[in-house]
Coordinates of C-alpha atoms in Angstrom, one line a residue:
M1 CA 13.2 -22.8 -3.0
A2 CA 14.6 -18.7 -3.9
A3 CA 12.8 -18.6 -7.1
R4 CA 9.7 -19.4 -5.2
I5 CA 10.5 -17.1 -2.1
R6 CA 10.6 -14.9 -5.0
S7 CA 7.6 -15.8 -6.2
M8 CA 5.4 -15.6 -3.2
A9 CA 6.8 -12.5 -2.2
T10 CA 5.2 -11.6 -5.8
V11 CA 1.4 -13.0 -4.8
L12 CA 1.9 -10.0 -2.2
L13 CA 3.9 -7.2 -4.3
A14 CA 1.1 -7.5 -6.3
L15 CA -1.4 -7.9 -3.5
A16 CA -0.6 -4.7 -2.0
L17 CA 0.2 -2.8 -5.4
L18 CA -3.6 -2.8 -5.5
V19 CA -3.5 0.0 -2.7
T20 CA 0.2 1.3 -2.9
G21 CA 1.4 1.3 -6.5
C22 CA 5.0 1.4 -7.6
S23 CA 7.7 2.7 -8.8
R24 CA 10.7 2.1 -11.4
G25 CA 13.9 3.6 -10.7
G26 CA 16.9 3.8 -13.5
S27 CA 19.6 0.7 -14.5
E28 CA 24.0 0.9 -14.7
N29 CA 25.5 2.0 -17.7
A30 CA 28.3 -0.3 -17.6
G31 CA 30.1 -2.0 -20.3
T32 CA 32.2 -4.9 -21.6
T33 CA 31.5 -6.6 -24.2
A34 CA 31.6 -10.2 -25.3
G35 CA 32.6 -11.5 -29.2
P36 CA 29.5 -11.5 -31.8
G37 CA 27.2 -13.4 -30.8
D38 CA 29.1 -14.5 -27.9
F39 CA 27.7 -14.4 -24.2
G40 CA 29.7 -14.6 -21.2
D41 CA 31.8 -18.0 -21.8
L42 CA 29.5 -19.5 -23.8
K43 CA 30.7 -18.8 -27.6
G44 CA 28.6 -18.0 -30.9
I45 CA 25.6 -18.7 -29.3
C46 CA 23.7 -16.5 -31.4
H47 CA 24.6 -16.2 -35.1
P48 CA 24.0 -16.6 -38.9
G49 CA 23.1 -19.1 -40.9
K50 CA 20.4 -20.2 -43.8
A51 CA 18.1 -22.3 -42.3
T52 CA 15.1 -24.0 -43.8
G53 CA 11.7 -26.1 -43.2
A54 CA 9.1 -26.0 -40.1
P55 CA 10.4 -28.7 -38.2
A56 CA 7.5 -27.8 -35.2
Q57 CA 5.4 -25.5 -33.7
G58 CA 6.6 -22.3 -33.6
V59 CA 9.4 -23.1 -35.9
T60 CA 9.9 -21.3 -39.3
A61 CA 12.6 -20.8 -42.0
G62 CA 12.8 -17.2 -40.9
Q63 CA 11.9 -18.0 -36.6
I64 CA 11.2 -19.5 -33.7
R65 CA 8.1 -18.4 -31.7
V66 CA 9.1 -18.5 -28.2
G67 CA 6.0 -17.8 -25.0
V68 CA 7.6 -16.0 -22.0
F69 CA 5.3 -15.5 -18.7
T70 CA 5.0 -12.7 -16.5
D71 CA 2.9 -10.9 -14.0
A72 CA 3.4 -7.9 -14.7
G73 CA -0.2 -6.9 -16.0
F74 CA -1.0 -6.6 -12.3
T75 CA 2.2 -5.7 -10.6
K76 CA 3.5 -3.8 -13.0
D77 CA 6.5 -5.3 -12.9
P78 CA 8.8 -5.6 -16.4
E79 CA 11.7 -7.5 -15.5
F80 CA 10.7 -10.4 -17.3
V81 CA 9.3 -8.2 -20.7
D82 CA 12.7 -6.2 -20.4
T83 CA 14.6 -8.8 -20.4
A84 CA 13.0 -10.7 -23.8
K85 CA 12.8 -7.7 -25.3
V86 CA 17.2 -7.3 -24.8
F87 CA 18.0 -11.2 -25.4
T88 CA 16.5 -11.2 -28.3
S89 CA 17.0 -7.9 -29.9
W90 CA 20.9 -8.9 -29.2
C91 CA 20.9 -12.2 -30.9
N92 CA 18.6 -11.2 -33.8
A93 CA 21.4 -8.7 -34.3
H94 CA 23.7 -11.8 -34.3
G95 CA 22.6 -13.5 -36.5
G96 CA 19.4 -14.9 -34.3
I97 CA 20.0 -19.3 -34.2
G98 CA 21.2 -20.1 -37.2
G99 CA 19.5 -17.2 -38.9
R100 CA 16.2 -17.8 -37.4
E101 CA 14.8 -14.9 -35.4
L102 CA 14.2 -15.4 -32.4
V103 CA 10.7 -14.0 -31.8
A104 CA 9.3 -13.3 -27.9
D105 CA 5.6 -13.5 -27.4
I106 CA 4.2 -12.1 -23.7
H107 CA 1.9 -13.9 -22.4
D108 CA 0.8 -11.6 -19.3
A109 CA -0.8 -14.0 -16.9
K110 CA -2.4 -10.9 -14.6
L111 CA -1.7 -13.1 -11.4
M112 CA -4.7 -15.1 -12.4
E113 CA -4.6 -16.3 -15.9
V114 CA -2.4 -18.3 -16.1
R115 CA -4.1 -20.9 -17.3
Q116 CA -6.0 -18.8 -20.4
R117 CA -2.1 -17.3 -21.6
M118 CA -0.8 -21.4 -21.6
L119 CA -3.6 -22.7 -23.7
D120 CA -2.6 -19.5 -25.8
A121 CA 1.0 -20.6 -25.6
C122 CA -0.2 -24.4 -25.9
R123 CA -1.9 -23.2 -29.8
D124 CA 1.5 -20.8 -30.5
D125 CA 4.6 -21.3 -29.2
F126 CA 7.7 -24.0 -30.3
A127 CA 8.6 -23.5 -25.8
L128 CA 8.0 -21.4 -23.0
V129 CA 11.4 -19.0 -22.6
A130 CA 12.7 -17.6 -19.5
G131 CA 9.4 -16.3 -17.9
S132 CA 7.0 -17.1 -14.4
A133 CA 4.1 -16.2 -13.1
A134 CA 3.6 -16.7 -9.5
L135 CA 0.7 -19.2 -9.6
D136 CA 1.8 -21.3 -12.2
G137 CA 0.8 -23.9 -10.5
L138 CA -2.8 -22.8 -12.5
G139 CA -1.0 -23.9 -15.9
V140 CA 1.7 -27.2 -16.3
K141 CA -1.2 -29.8 -16.1
D142 CA -2.5 -27.4 -19.8
R143 CA 1.9 -27.7 -20.1
L144 CA 2.3 -31.0 -20.1
S145 CA -1.1 -31.4 -22.7
C146 CA 0.6 -30.1 -24.9
L147 CA 4.3 -31.5 -24.0
L148 CA 5.6 -27.8 -24.7
P149 CA 8.9 -27.7 -22.9
D150 CA 9.3 -24.9 -20.3
F151 CA 13.3 -22.9 -19.9
P152 CA 11.5 -20.6 -16.6
A153 CA 13.4 -17.7 -14.9
Q154 CA 12.3 -19.4 -12.3
V155 CA 9.7 -21.9 -10.7
D156 CA 6.9 -21.3 -8.3
Q157 CA 4.2 -23.4 -6.7
V158 CA 4.6 -26.9 -5.9
Q159 CA 3.1 -28.4 -9.2
N160 CA 5.3 -27.1 -11.2
S161 CA 8.4 -26.8 -9.4
G162 CA 10.3 -29.2 -11.3
S163 CA 7.7 -31.3 -13.4
D164 CA 8.6 -32.6 -16.3
L165 CA 10.1 -30.9 -19.6
Q166 CA 11.5 -28.6 -16.9
V167 CA 14.5 -27.7 -17.7
G168 CA 16.6 -25.4 -14.7
G169 CA 14.8 -22.1 -13.7
G170 CA 16.0 -23.0 -9.8
A171 CA 13.9 -27.0 -9.1
N172 CA 15.6 -27.9 -6.5
A173 CA 15.1 -31.4 -6.6
A174 CA 12.0 -31.2 -7.5
G175 CA 11.1 -29.2 -4.6
L176 CA 12.4 -32.1 -1.5
Y177 CA 15.0 -30.2 -0.6
D178 CA 16.0 -27.4 2.1
S179 CA 17.9 -24.6 -0.7
Y180 CA 18.6 -22.5 2.6
T181 CA 20.5 -24.6 4.4
G182 CA 23.6 -23.8 3.9
F183 CA 22.6 -19.7 4.5
H184 CA 20.8 -20.4 7.4
Q185 CA 23.9 -22.3 9.0
W186 CA 26.1 -20.0 8.1
L187 CA 23.6 -17.0 10.0
F188 CA 23.0 -19.1 13.4
K189 CA 26.0 -21.3 13.5
E190 CA 28.8 -19.2 12.1
R191 CA 28.1 -15.5 12.3
Y192 CA 26.0 -15.0 14.5
P193 CA 26.1 -18.2 17.0
S194 CA 24.5 -17.3 19.8
S195 CA 21.2 -17.0 18.1
A196 CA 21.0 -20.6 17.1
N197 CA 17.9 -20.7 19.9
A198 CA 16.0 -17.7 19.2
I199 CA 14.8 -18.2 15.9
G200 CA 12.0 -16.7 14.1
L201 CA 9.5 -16.8 11.2
I202 CA 7.4 -14.7 10.2
N203 CA 5.8 -14.6 6.5
G204 CA 2.2 -13.7 4.3
D205 CA -0.4 -15.3 4.4
T206 CA -0.6 -17.0 1.3
P207 CA -0.7 -21.0 -0.1
I208 CA 3.1 -20.2 -1.4
T209 CA 3.8 -19.1 1.3
R210 CA 2.4 -21.6 4.6
V211 CA 4.5 -24.7 2.9
I212 CA 7.4 -22.7 2.9
G213 CA 6.9 -22.0 6.3
Q214 CA 5.7 -25.6 6.9
E215 CA 8.8 -26.4 5.4
F216 CA 11.7 -23.9 7.5
A217 CA 9.7 -25.2 10.5
E218 CA 10.1 -28.8 9.5
A219 CA 14.7 -28.3 8.6
L220 CA 15.2 -25.5 10.7
P221 CA 15.5 -27.2 13.7
V222 CA 17.1 -30.3 12.6
E223 CA 19.5 -27.6 10.8
G224 CA 21.0 -26.8 14.8
A225 CA 17.8 -24.1 15.2
K226 CA 15.4 -23.6 18.2
I227 CA 11.9 -21.7 16.5
V228 CA 10.8 -19.9 18.9
Y229 CA 8.0 -17.2 17.8
N230 CA 6.2 -18.2 14.6
D231 CA 4.2 -16.0 12.7
L232 CA 1.5 -14.3 9.8
Y233 CA 0.7 -11.5 8.3
P234 CA -2.3 -10.2 6.5
A235 CA -1.4 -10.0 2.6
M236 CA -3.0 -7.2 2.3
G237 CA -0.5 -6.1 4.2
V238 CA -0.4 -4.5 7.6
P239 CA -0.9 -0.5 9.1
D240 CA 0.9 -0.8 11.9
W241 CA 3.4 -3.4 13.3
T242 CA 3.7 -2.6 16.6
P243 CA 1.5 -5.7 17.6
Y244 CA 4.2 -7.5 15.9
A245 CA 7.5 -6.3 16.7
Q246 CA 6.1 -6.1 20.1
A247 CA 5.9 -10.0 19.6
I248 CA 9.3 -10.4 18.7
K249 CA 11.2 -8.7 21.1
E250 CA 9.2 -10.3 23.4
K251 CA 10.4 -13.9 23.0
N252 CA 13.8 -12.3 22.6
V253 CA 14.7 -13.7 19.0
K254 CA 17.9 -12.6 17.3
G255 CA 17.3 -14.2 14.0
L256 CA 14.2 -13.2 12.1
I257 CA 13.3 -14.6 8.4
F258 CA 11.1 -12.9 7.0
L259 CA 9.1 -14.3 3.6
G260 CA 6.9 -11.8 2.2
D261 CA 7.2 -7.7 0.6
F262 CA 10.3 -5.6 1.2
R263 CA 7.8 -2.6 2.0
S264 CA 6.6 -4.9 4.7
L265 CA 9.5 -5.6 6.1
A266 CA 10.6 -1.8 5.6
K267 CA 8.3 -1.2 8.1
L268 CA 8.5 -3.4 10.5
E269 CA 12.4 -2.9 10.9
D270 CA 11.5 0.8 11.5
V271 CA 9.1 -0.3 14.5
L272 CA 11.7 -2.8 16.0
S273 CA 14.9 0.2 15.4
G274 CA 12.3 2.7 17.5
M275 CA 11.8 0.2 19.9
D276 CA 15.5 0.0 20.0
Y277 CA 15.2 -3.7 20.2
R278 CA 18.4 -5.1 17.6
L279 CA 17.8 -8.3 15.9
D280 CA 21.4 -10.3 15.3
W281 CA 20.2 -10.7 12.0
I282 CA 17.2 -10.8 9.3
D283 CA 16.6 -13.2 6.4
S284 CA 15.2 -10.1 3.9
N285 CA 15.0 -12.9 1.6
S286 CA 15.9 -12.1 -2.0
N287 CA 12.7 -10.3 -3.1
S288 CA 14.6 -7.3 -0.9
Y289 CA 17.4 -7.6 -3.3
T290 CA 16.8 -4.4 -5.2
S291 CA 17.9 -0.6 -4.7
A292 CA 14.1 0.5 -3.3
F293 CA 14.1 -1.8 -0.6
L294 CA 17.6 0.4 1.2
Q295 CA 15.2 3.4 0.8
L296 CA 12.7 2.5 2.0
A297 CA 15.0 0.5 5.4
G298 CA 16.6 4.2 5.9
A299 CA 17.9 4.0 9.1
S300 CA 17.0 1.1 10.0
L301 CA 19.8 -0.7 7.6
S302 CA 22.2 1.0 10.7
A303 CA 20.2 -0.8 13.2
Q304 CA 19.1 -4.4 11.6
H305 CA 21.4 -6.4 10.2
N306 CA 20.0 -7.3 6.1
Y307 CA 20.6 -10.5 4.3
A308 CA 19.6 -12.1 1.7
S309 CA 20.5 -15.2 -0.9
L310 CA 20.4 -15.7 -4.2
G311 CA 21.5 -19.2 -4.0
S312 CA 23.8 -19.6 -7.1
T313 CA 23.3 -16.8 -8.9
A314 CA 25.6 -14.1 -9.2
P315 CA 25.9 -10.9 -7.0
L316 CA 25.5 -7.6 -9.9
E317 CA 27.8 -6.6 -7.4
S318 CA 30.0 -8.9 -8.7
A319 CA 30.7 -6.6 -12.0
S320 CA 34.5 -6.2 -12.1
T321 CA 35.2 -10.0 -11.2
V322 CA 32.1 -11.5 -13.7
P323 CA 32.5 -10.7 -17.3
V324 CA 30.0 -11.3 -18.2
I325 CA 27.2 -9.1 -15.7
Q326 CA 29.3 -5.7 -17.2
Q327 CA 27.7 -7.7 -20.6
A328 CA 24.3 -7.9 -19.6
K329 CA 24.2 -4.1 -17.6
A330 CA 25.7 -3.1 -21.8
M331 CA 23.6 -5.1 -23.2
F332 CA 20.4 -4.0 -20.8
A333 CA 21.6 0.3 -21.1
Q334 CA 21.3 -0.9 -25.6
Y335 CA 18.3 -2.2 -25.2
A336 CA 16.2 -1.5 -23.0
P337 CA 17.7 1.8 -21.3
G338 CA 16.4 3.5 -18.5
E339 CA 15.3 -0.4 -17.0
D340 CA 17.1 -1.9 -14.0
L341 CA 18.7 -5.3 -14.3
T342 CA 17.5 -7.3 -11.7
F343 CA 18.4 -10.6 -10.4
P344 CA 15.8 -12.1 -11.6
A345 CA 16.6 -10.4 -14.8
L346 CA 20.0 -12.5 -14.3
R347 CA 18.0 -15.3 -13.6
A348 CA 16.1 -15.1 -17.2
L349 CA 19.8 -14.5 -18.9
S350 CA 21.2 -17.5 -18.3
Q351 CA 17.5 -19.0 -18.9
W352 CA 17.3 -17.5 -22.4
A353 CA 21.5 -18.2 -23.4
L354 CA 20.4 -21.7 -21.7
F355 CA 17.9 -22.2 -24.8
A356 CA 19.7 -20.2 -27.2
K357 CA 22.6 -23.2 -27.0
A358 CA 21.0 -25.8 -27.0
A359 CA 18.7 -24.8 -30.1
G360 CA 21.3 -23.8 -32.4
S361 CA 22.9 -27.3 -31.1
C362 CA 19.3 -28.9 -33.7
G363 CA 20.9 -27.2 -36.5
D364 CA 17.8 -27.0 -39.4
A365 CA 15.8 -29.4 -37.6
L366 CA 15.0 -27.5 -34.4
T367 CA 12.5 -29.6 -32.5
R368 CA 11.2 -29.8 -28.7
K369 CA 12.4 -32.5 -27.8
C370 CA 16.4 -32.4 -29.8
V371 CA 16.1 -28.7 -27.5
Y372 CA 15.1 -30.7 -24.8
Q373 CA 17.7 -33.4 -24.4
A374 CA 20.3 -30.7 -25.2
A375 CA 19.8 -28.4 -22.2
I376 CA 19.5 -31.2 -19.8
A377 CA 22.9 -32.6 -21.6
E378 CA 24.1 -29.1 -19.5
H379 CA 25.3 -31.6 -16.3
A380 CA 28.2 -28.4 -15.4
W381 CA 26.4 -25.2 -16.5
T382 CA 26.7 -21.7 -16.1
G383 CA 24.5 -19.2 -17.6
G384 CA 28.2 -18.0 -19.1
G385 CA 29.3 -17.3 -16.0
L386 CA 26.3 -16.3 -14.2
L387 CA 25.9 -19.3 -11.6
A388 CA 27.6 -22.1 -9.8
P389 CA 27.9 -24.4 -12.0
A390 CA 24.6 -26.6 -12.5
D391 CA 23.5 -30.5 -13.1
L392 CA 20.2 -30.0 -15.6
A393 CA 19.4 -33.3 -15.8
P394 CA 15.7 -33.8 -14.8
A395 CA 15.6 -32.1 -11.0
S396 CA 14.0 -35.4 -9.1
T397 CA 17.7 -36.3 -9.6
V398 CA 19.6 -33.1 -8.9
V399 CA 20.9 -31.6 -6.1
Q400 CA 22.8 -28.4 -5.7
N401 CA 24.5 -27.0 -3.4
C402 CA 26.2 -24.0 -3.8
F403 CA 24.4 -20.7 -2.1
N404 CA 26.0 -16.9 -1.7
V405 CA 25.5 -14.0 0.8
V406 CA 24.2 -10.3 0.6
E407 CA 23.9 -7.2 2.7
A408 CA 22.2 -4.2 3.1
T409 CA 24.2 -1.2 4.5
P410 CA 23.5 2.1 4.7
Q411 CA 26.1 2.4 1.8
G412 CA 24.4 -0.4 -0.4
W413 CA 24.4 -4.3 -0.8
R414 CA 27.5 -5.6 -0.4
I415 CA 29.0 -9.5 -0.6
P416 CA 30.3 -9.7 3.1
D417 CA 32.5 -12.7 4.2
F418 CA 30.6 -16.2 4.2
A419 CA 33.3 -18.9 3.5
P420 CA 33.1 -19.1 -0.6
D421 CA 35.1 -21.9 -2.2
H422 CA 34.3 -22.1 -5.1
G423 CA 34.7 -18.6 -6.6
L424 CA 32.3 -16.2 -5.9
F425 CA 30.0 -18.8 -3.9
R426 CA 30.2 -21.3 -0.8
C427 CA 29.3 -25.6 -1.9
D428 CA 30.2 -27.5 1.4
I429 CA 27.0 -27.9 3.3
G430 CA 24.9 -30.2 1.4
P431 CA 20.7 -29.5 1.7
Y432 CA 18.1 -30.9 4.1
R433 CA 15.7 -33.1 2.3
F434 CA 12.1 -32.4 3.7
T435 CA 10.4 -35.9 5.2
G436 CA 6.8 -33.7 5.6
D437 CA 4.8 -34.0 2.8
Y438 CA 3.8 -30.8 0.9
G439 CA 2.9 -31.7 -1.9
R440 CA 4.8 -33.0 -5.7
P441 CA 5.4 -31.6 -8.9
M442 CA 3.2 -33.2 -12.1
T443 CA 4.9 -35.4 -14.6
L444 CA 3.5 -36.8 -18.0
A445 CA 2.2 -39.5 -16.6
D446 CA -0.7 -37.3 -14.7
V447 CA -2.1 -36.3 -17.9
G448 CA -1.6 -39.8 -19.1
K449 CA 1.2 -38.9 -21.6
S450 CA 5.2 -40.4 -21.5
M451 CA 8.4 -39.0 -23.2
S452 CA 7.4 -41.3 -26.7
D453 CA 5.0 -38.7 -27.1
F454 CA 7.8 -35.9 -26.7
R455 CA 8.6 -35.0 -30.2

């Protein structure tokens, strides 16, 4: 669900960009590197070789052509394009996949052109790797029809989250579970127990957001919280947040879950702080995990306590203890100088590494079926150290429990003490299983196909 929240915010941000525009900052330049072709603790995932033949679409003796989805033409955010450039450049510099060069075929969906770009990918690519489109549900039927495997950086709409031939990318048990159970229970049961009877929900009015809001409205009371405020705001943004802030104050909300663009959240917090109304906590969601939010929130960071969970992905602040994050920073500094290494970019790097390892294991006879089966055979995948161990068997059979927490402060993002029990993560609170019908992921059967058609 973390990815769905992130991409719901992408839709809201995309709409806001029609009016406001956006800007990007620089990256940190840090640098420890692993051995040649090693990514974190993954050994030799990129290496030379002497490949022959063309065993599948998009594969020749010299190249592997993979598709990367993005909405950059609309959002102006190139993080998946940047990550594709960084990883393919790094991998090819170390010999590619057994001697085959990785070629990233960028599919810019521009928010609404998902199906057109998916048809392009079906025509040209071997697989989809480490990309995302906010309205990805528009393309899943065509992807399954052409039997195109997907290694997404993040998944967004219910139809795609945990769909067939998909590996990783945050599809948590096909969207059947509340992956924020542990994080939210830490907030309202442990960190701020007096807030449990006064929880508020506010989110941008989009189809994705409405579903997530309905899921939270079901899950939170069962998990021990009382929702006293539940509202939507227009997806295009709000000129004056005062009515929303007044409603939050009148309802005496103590813990607020915000689903939307961090720019809107910063404006809401500014009004709340100006009214001298201080919440116990705000779930600012992973979309806020940027330096831009820190700048926009400004003085409100002293008045309001903003927290976000990155799910099972290590935060950038853990670089001193997680060598692969240092390596990722060095890779960005070398191959995309001046561009941000973001939270979604870390997720994308893990998916690139997964594809590279799986494809490399297939050797010369590289087929879609081989690379997919190699990937789903990873039962403790960490992306070289970027993630809590995850079982990548088909999403409908797997539940991920682990979460982490970052907090926005006037001094920057930091990692609070949330009682981690597995390194950087906490994994002792099982997620709530939804009982409502919020849709389901598409299957091969939905398009008249089966695994026997997959080659």
